Coordinates of C-alpha atoms in Angstrom, one line a residue:
X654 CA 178.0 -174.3 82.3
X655 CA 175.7 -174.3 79.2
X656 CA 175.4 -178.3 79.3
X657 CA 175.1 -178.1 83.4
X658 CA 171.7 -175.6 82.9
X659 CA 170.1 -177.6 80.1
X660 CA 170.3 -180.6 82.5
X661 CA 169.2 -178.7 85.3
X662 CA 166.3 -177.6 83.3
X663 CA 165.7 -180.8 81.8
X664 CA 165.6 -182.4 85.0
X665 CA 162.9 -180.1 86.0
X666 CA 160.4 -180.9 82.9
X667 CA 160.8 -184.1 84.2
X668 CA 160.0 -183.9 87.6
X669 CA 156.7 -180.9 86.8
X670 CA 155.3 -184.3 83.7
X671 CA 155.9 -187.0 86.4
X672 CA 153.9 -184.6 89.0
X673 CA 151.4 -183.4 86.8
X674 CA 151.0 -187.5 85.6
X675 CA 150.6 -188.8 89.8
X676 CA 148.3 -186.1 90.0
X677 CA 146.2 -187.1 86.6
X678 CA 146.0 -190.6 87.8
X679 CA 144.6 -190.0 91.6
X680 CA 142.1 -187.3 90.5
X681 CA 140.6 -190.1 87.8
X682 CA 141.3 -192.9 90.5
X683 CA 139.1 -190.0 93.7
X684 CA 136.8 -189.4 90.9
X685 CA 136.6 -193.3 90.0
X686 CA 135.9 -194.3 93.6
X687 CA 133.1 -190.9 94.6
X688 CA 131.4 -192.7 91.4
X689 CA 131.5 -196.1 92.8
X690 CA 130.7 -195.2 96.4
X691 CA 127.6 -192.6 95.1
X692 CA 128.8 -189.7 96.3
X693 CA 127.2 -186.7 95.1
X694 CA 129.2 -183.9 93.3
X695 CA 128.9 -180.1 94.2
X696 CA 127.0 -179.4 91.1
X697 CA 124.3 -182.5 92.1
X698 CA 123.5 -180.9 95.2
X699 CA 122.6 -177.8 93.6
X700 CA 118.9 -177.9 93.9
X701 CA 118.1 -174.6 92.1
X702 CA 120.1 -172.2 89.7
X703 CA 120.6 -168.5 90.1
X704 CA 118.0 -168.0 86.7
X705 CA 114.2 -168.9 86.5
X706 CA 114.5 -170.4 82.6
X707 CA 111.9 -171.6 80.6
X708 CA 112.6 -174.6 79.7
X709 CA 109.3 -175.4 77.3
X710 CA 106.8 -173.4 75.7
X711 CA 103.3 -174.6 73.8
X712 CA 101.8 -171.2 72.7
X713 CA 102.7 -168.1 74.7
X714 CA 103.6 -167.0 78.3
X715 CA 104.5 -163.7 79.0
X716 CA 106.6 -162.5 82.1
X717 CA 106.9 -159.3 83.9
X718 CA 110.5 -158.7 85.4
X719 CA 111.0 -157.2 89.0
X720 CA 110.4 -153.6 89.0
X721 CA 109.1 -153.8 85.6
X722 CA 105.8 -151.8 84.2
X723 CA 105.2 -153.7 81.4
X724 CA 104.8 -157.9 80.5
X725 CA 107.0 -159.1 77.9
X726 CA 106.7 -162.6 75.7
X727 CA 109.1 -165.1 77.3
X728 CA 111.4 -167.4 75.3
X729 CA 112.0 -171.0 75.3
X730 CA 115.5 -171.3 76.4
X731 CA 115.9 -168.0 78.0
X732 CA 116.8 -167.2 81.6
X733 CA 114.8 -164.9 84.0
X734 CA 115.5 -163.5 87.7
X735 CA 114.1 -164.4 90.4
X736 CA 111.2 -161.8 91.7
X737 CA 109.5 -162.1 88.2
X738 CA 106.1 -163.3 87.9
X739 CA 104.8 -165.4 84.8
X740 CA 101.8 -166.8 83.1
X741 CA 100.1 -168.3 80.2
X742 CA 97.3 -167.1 77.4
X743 CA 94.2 -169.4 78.0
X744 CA 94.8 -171.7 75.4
X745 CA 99.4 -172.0 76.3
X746 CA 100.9 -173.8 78.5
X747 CA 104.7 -173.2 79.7
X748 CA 107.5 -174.8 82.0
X749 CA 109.9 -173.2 83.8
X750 CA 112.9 -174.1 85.5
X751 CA 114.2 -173.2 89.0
X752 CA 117.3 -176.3 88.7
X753 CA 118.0 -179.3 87.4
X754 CA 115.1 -181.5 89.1
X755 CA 113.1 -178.7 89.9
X756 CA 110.4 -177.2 87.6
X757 CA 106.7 -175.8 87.4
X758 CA 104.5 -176.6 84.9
X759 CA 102.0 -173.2 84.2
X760 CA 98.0 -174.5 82.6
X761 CA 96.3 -172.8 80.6
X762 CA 95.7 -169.2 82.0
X763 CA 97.4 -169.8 84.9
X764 CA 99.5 -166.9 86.7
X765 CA 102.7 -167.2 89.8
X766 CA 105.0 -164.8 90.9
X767 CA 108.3 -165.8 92.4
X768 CA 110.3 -164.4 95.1
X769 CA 113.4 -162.0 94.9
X770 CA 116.2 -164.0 97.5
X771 CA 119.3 -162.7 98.8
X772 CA 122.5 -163.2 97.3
X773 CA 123.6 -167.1 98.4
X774 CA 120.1 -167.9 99.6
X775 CA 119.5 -171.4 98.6
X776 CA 115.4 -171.2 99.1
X777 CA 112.7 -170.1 96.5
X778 CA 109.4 -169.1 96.9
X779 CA 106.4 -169.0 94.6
X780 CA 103.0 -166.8 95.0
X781 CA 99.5 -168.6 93.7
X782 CA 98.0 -166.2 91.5
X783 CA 95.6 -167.8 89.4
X784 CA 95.2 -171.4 87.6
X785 CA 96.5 -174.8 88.1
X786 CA 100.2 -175.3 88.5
X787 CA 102.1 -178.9 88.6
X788 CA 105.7 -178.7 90.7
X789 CA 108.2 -180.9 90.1
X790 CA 110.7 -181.2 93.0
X791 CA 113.6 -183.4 94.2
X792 CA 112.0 -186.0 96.5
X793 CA 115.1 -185.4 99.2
X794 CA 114.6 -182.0 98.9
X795 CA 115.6 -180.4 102.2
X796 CA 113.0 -179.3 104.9
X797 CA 112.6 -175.3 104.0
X798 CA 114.4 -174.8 100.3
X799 CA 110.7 -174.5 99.0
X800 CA 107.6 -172.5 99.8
X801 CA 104.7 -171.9 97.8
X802 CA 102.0 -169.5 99.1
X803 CA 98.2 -168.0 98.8
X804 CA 96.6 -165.3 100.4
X805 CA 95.5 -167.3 103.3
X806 CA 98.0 -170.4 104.1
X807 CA 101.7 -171.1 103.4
X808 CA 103.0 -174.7 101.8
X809 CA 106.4 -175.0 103.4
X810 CA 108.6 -178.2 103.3
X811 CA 107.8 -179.7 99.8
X812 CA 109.7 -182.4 98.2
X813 CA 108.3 -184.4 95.1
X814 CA 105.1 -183.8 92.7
X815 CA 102.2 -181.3 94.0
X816 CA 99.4 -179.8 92.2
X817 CA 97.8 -176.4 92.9
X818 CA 94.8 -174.8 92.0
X819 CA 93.7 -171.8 93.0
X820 CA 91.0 -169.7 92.0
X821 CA 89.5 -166.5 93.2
X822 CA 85.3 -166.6 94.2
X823 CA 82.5 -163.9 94.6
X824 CA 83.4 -163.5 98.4
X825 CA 87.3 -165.1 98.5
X826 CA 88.9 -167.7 97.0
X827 CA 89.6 -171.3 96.9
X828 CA 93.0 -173.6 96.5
X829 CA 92.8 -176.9 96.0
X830 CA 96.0 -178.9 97.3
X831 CA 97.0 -182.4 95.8
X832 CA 100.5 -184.0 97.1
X833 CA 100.9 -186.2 94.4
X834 CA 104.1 -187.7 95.3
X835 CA 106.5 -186.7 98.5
X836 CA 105.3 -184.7 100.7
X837 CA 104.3 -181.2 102.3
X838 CA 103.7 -179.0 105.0
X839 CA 100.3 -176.9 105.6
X840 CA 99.7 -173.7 107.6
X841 CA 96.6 -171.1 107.7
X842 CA 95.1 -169.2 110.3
X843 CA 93.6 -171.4 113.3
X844 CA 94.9 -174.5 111.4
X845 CA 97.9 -176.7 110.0
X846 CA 98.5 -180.1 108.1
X847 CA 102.0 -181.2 109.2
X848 CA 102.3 -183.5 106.5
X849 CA 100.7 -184.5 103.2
X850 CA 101.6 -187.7 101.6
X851 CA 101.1 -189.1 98.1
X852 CA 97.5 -188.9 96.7
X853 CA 96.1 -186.9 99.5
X854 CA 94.1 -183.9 98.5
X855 CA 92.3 -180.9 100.0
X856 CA 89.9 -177.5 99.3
X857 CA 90.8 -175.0 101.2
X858 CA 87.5 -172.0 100.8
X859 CA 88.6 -168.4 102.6
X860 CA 86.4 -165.6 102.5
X861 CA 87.9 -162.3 101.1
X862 CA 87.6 -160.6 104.8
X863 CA 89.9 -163.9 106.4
X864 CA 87.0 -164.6 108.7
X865 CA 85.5 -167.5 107.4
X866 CA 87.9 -170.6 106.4
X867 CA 86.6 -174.0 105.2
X868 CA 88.7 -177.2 105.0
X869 CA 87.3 -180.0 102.9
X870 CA 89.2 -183.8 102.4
X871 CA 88.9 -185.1 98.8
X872 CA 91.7 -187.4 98.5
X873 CA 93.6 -189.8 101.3
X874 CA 93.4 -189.2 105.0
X875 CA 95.2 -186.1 106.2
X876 CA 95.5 -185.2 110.0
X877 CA 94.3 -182.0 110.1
X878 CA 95.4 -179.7 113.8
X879 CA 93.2 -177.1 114.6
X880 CA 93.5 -174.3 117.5
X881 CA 91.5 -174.7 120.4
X882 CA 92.7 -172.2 122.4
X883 CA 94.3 -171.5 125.5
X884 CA 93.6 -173.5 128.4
X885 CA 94.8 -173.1 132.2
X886 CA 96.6 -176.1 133.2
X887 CA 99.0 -176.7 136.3
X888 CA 102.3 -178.2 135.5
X889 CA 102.8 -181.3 136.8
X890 CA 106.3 -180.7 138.8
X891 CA 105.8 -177.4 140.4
X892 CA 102.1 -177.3 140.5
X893 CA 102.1 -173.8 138.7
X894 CA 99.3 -173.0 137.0
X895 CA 100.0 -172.3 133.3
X896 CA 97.8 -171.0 130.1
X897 CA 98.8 -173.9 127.3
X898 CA 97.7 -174.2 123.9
X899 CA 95.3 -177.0 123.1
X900 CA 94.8 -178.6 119.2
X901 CA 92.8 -180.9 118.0
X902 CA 93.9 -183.5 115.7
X903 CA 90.8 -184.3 113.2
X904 CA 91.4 -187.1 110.2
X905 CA 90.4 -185.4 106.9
X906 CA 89.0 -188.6 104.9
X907 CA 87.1 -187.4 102.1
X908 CA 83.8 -185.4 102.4
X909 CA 84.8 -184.8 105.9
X910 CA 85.0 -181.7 106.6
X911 CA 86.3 -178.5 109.4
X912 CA 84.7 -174.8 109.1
X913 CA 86.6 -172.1 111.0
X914 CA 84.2 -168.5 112.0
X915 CA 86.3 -165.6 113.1
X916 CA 85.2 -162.5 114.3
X917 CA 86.8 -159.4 116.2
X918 CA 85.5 -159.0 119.6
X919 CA 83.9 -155.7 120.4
X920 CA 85.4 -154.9 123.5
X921 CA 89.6 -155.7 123.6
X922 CA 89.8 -156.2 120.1
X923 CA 90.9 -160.0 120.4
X924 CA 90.0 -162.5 117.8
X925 CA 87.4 -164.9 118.9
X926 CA 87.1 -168.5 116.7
X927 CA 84.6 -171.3 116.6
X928 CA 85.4 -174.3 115.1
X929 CA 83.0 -177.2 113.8
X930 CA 84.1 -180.6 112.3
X931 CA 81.6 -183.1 110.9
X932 CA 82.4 -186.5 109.2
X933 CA 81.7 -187.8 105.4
X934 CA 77.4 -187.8 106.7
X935 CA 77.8 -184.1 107.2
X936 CA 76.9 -184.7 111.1
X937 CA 78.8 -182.3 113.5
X938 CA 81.4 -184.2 115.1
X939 CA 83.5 -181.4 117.4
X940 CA 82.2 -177.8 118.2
X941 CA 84.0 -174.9 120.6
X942 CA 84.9 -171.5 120.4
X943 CA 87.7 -169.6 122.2
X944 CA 89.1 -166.2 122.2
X945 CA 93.0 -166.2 120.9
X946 CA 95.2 -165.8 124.0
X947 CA 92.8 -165.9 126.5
X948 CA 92.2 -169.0 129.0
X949 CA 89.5 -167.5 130.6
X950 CA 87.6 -167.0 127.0
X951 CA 87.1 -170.8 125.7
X952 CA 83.9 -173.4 125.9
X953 CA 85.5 -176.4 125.9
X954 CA 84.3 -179.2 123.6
X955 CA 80.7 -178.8 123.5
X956 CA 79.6 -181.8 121.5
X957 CA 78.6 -185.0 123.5
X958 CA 80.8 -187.7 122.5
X959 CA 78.1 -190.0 120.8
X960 CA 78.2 -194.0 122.5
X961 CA 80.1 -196.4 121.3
X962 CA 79.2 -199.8 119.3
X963 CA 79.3 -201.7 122.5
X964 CA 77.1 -199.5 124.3
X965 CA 74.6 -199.1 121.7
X966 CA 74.4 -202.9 121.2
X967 CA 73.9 -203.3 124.8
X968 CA 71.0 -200.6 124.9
X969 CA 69.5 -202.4 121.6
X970 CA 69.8 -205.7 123.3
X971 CA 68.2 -204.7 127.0
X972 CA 65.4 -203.0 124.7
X973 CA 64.7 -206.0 123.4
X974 CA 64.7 -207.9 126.0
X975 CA 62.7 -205.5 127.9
X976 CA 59.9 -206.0 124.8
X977 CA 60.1 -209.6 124.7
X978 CA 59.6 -209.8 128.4
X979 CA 56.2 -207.4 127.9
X980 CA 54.7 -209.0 124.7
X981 CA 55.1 -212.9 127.0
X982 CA 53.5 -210.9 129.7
X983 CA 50.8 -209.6 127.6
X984 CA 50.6 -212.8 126.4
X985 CA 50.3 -214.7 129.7
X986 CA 48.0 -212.5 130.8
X987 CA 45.0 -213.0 128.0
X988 CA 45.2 -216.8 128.7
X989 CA 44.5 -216.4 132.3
X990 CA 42.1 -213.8 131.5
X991 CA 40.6 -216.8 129.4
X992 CA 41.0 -219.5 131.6
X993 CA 38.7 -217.1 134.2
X994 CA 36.0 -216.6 131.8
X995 CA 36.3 -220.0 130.7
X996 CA 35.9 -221.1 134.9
X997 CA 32.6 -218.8 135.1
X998 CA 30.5 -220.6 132.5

């Protein structure tokens, strides 16, 4: 009975080392052929980590924690939640953290706040405060898992290098906007850029009351849509007429350039907007106003398309023909005028 048992539990060691061994071997030989076919593990498509850490410091940064009254010096290595806000003495510079390939590089005196998220949220959102900031992001970062705001205009769908600067003014403030690498997504009041690519830049100028916004290109060409209102259009099918929104798409080389005036109407209350565009000369290229969600409210393009090359060659060519024509008529007509005087003596 004794010898029967051991065997029986013999027999069993066996059988656990032999399964434990098969299962050894195809784990190495699954993980062996995820390596060779580049497939990503769970922890590689973590884009950001539950903690904010700051991962280098050059002088001092200080952070103030969510629900917090007072800053405190932060620490190289050290882990922070989300919903604190950080920043740097004038003469520091810090980074920090949000994953493995995602990080934000604080100037000198520059300031950002981050956004508290929900338990299992994978997005993160940062708040311009003061200063230039440099973002570093995965450039497959997924459409929405990044936002980084100002007063006026929201950054959405970043992935790669981008630069902020934003600064407040006597009567508002101004961002500047540099994609570096990747890309981004603009929107403000009146206006959006649905994508920035590498090197192109922008200044963004908003006065403090929202009712003045200026857009200015710097850097690359960005196509730049701004609102022009409703417009009453029949649909081509039923022949219903239908109030649809109109945009403008406007290439923002550098020194061109789109101003946006708001102002409250007195009577209804609705927000009426003009909108001017000129090109790198500074000469107006589109004007009109409309009032937001009204059809019956909107000018229309008021600026006369100017001719094109072909046309004005044509007019400079007629022109000229038309003065050759007079000076060899002028011309003809003092010899006769000579040959009759000539005749009379």
């Amino acid at each position: 009975m004794s010898w029967t048992n051991s065997f029986r539990a013999a027999a069993a060691v066996a059988t656990v080392s032999v399964f434990a061994s098969v299962s050894t071997s195809f784990a190495q030989e699954e993980a062996s052929a995820d390596t060779e076919l580049n497939i990503p593990s769970a922890a590689a498509e973590k884009a950001f980590e539950t903690l904010v850490r700051c991962a280098r410091l050059e002088g001092r940064a200080q952070v103030l924690k969510p629900r917090a009254q007072n800053w405190e010096d932060a620490e190289e290595g050290r882990g922070y939640p989300m919903g604190s806000s950080f920043r740097t003495e004038a003469d520091s510079t810090a980074e920090f953290a949000f994953g493995p390939a995602a990080k934000v590089m604080l100037e000198k005196g520059a300031e950002l706040a981050t956004h508290e998220v929900e338990l299992g949220s994978q997005a993160r959102t940062v708040v311009l405060k003061r200063g230039k900031i440099h973002l570093t992001l995965p450039l497959k970062l997924a459409d929405g898992l990044f936002k980084v705001l100002a007063p006026h205009f929201a950054c959405v769908n970043l992935a790669g290098e981008s630069m902020f600067s934003y600064e407040t003014t006597n009567d508002g403030d101004e961002v500047v906007v540099r994609c570096v690498t990747g890309k981004l997504k603009l929107d403000g009041a009146n206006f959006s850029v649905p994508r920035m690519g590498a090197a192109n830049q922008i200044r963004i100028r908003t006065s403090g009351d929202a009712l003045f916004t200026s857009i200015r290109g710097e850097s690359g060409d960005s196509h730049v849509l701004l609102d022009k209102g409703m417009v009453a259009a029949p649909d081509g099918e039923t022949g219903e007429v239908r109030d649809v929104a109109k945009t403008l798409e406007y290439v923002m080389s550098p020194k061109c350039s789109a101003k946006i005036f708001r102002r409250v109407a007195p009577v209804g209350g609705r927000m009426c907007v003009c909108t001017m565009t000129f090109n790198a000369a500074g000469e107006i290229v589109n004007r009109f106003a409309f009032a937001e969600g009204r059809s019956s409210i909107n000018s229309g393009e008021l600026v006369k398309p100017a001719p094109d090359a072909a046309k004005k060659a044509a007019k400079d060519k007629d022109d000229e023909d038309a003065a050759e024509t007079i000076d060899a008529k002028s011309a003809n007509d003092g010899d006769e005028k000579k040959d009759d005087e000539g005749s009379g003596n």
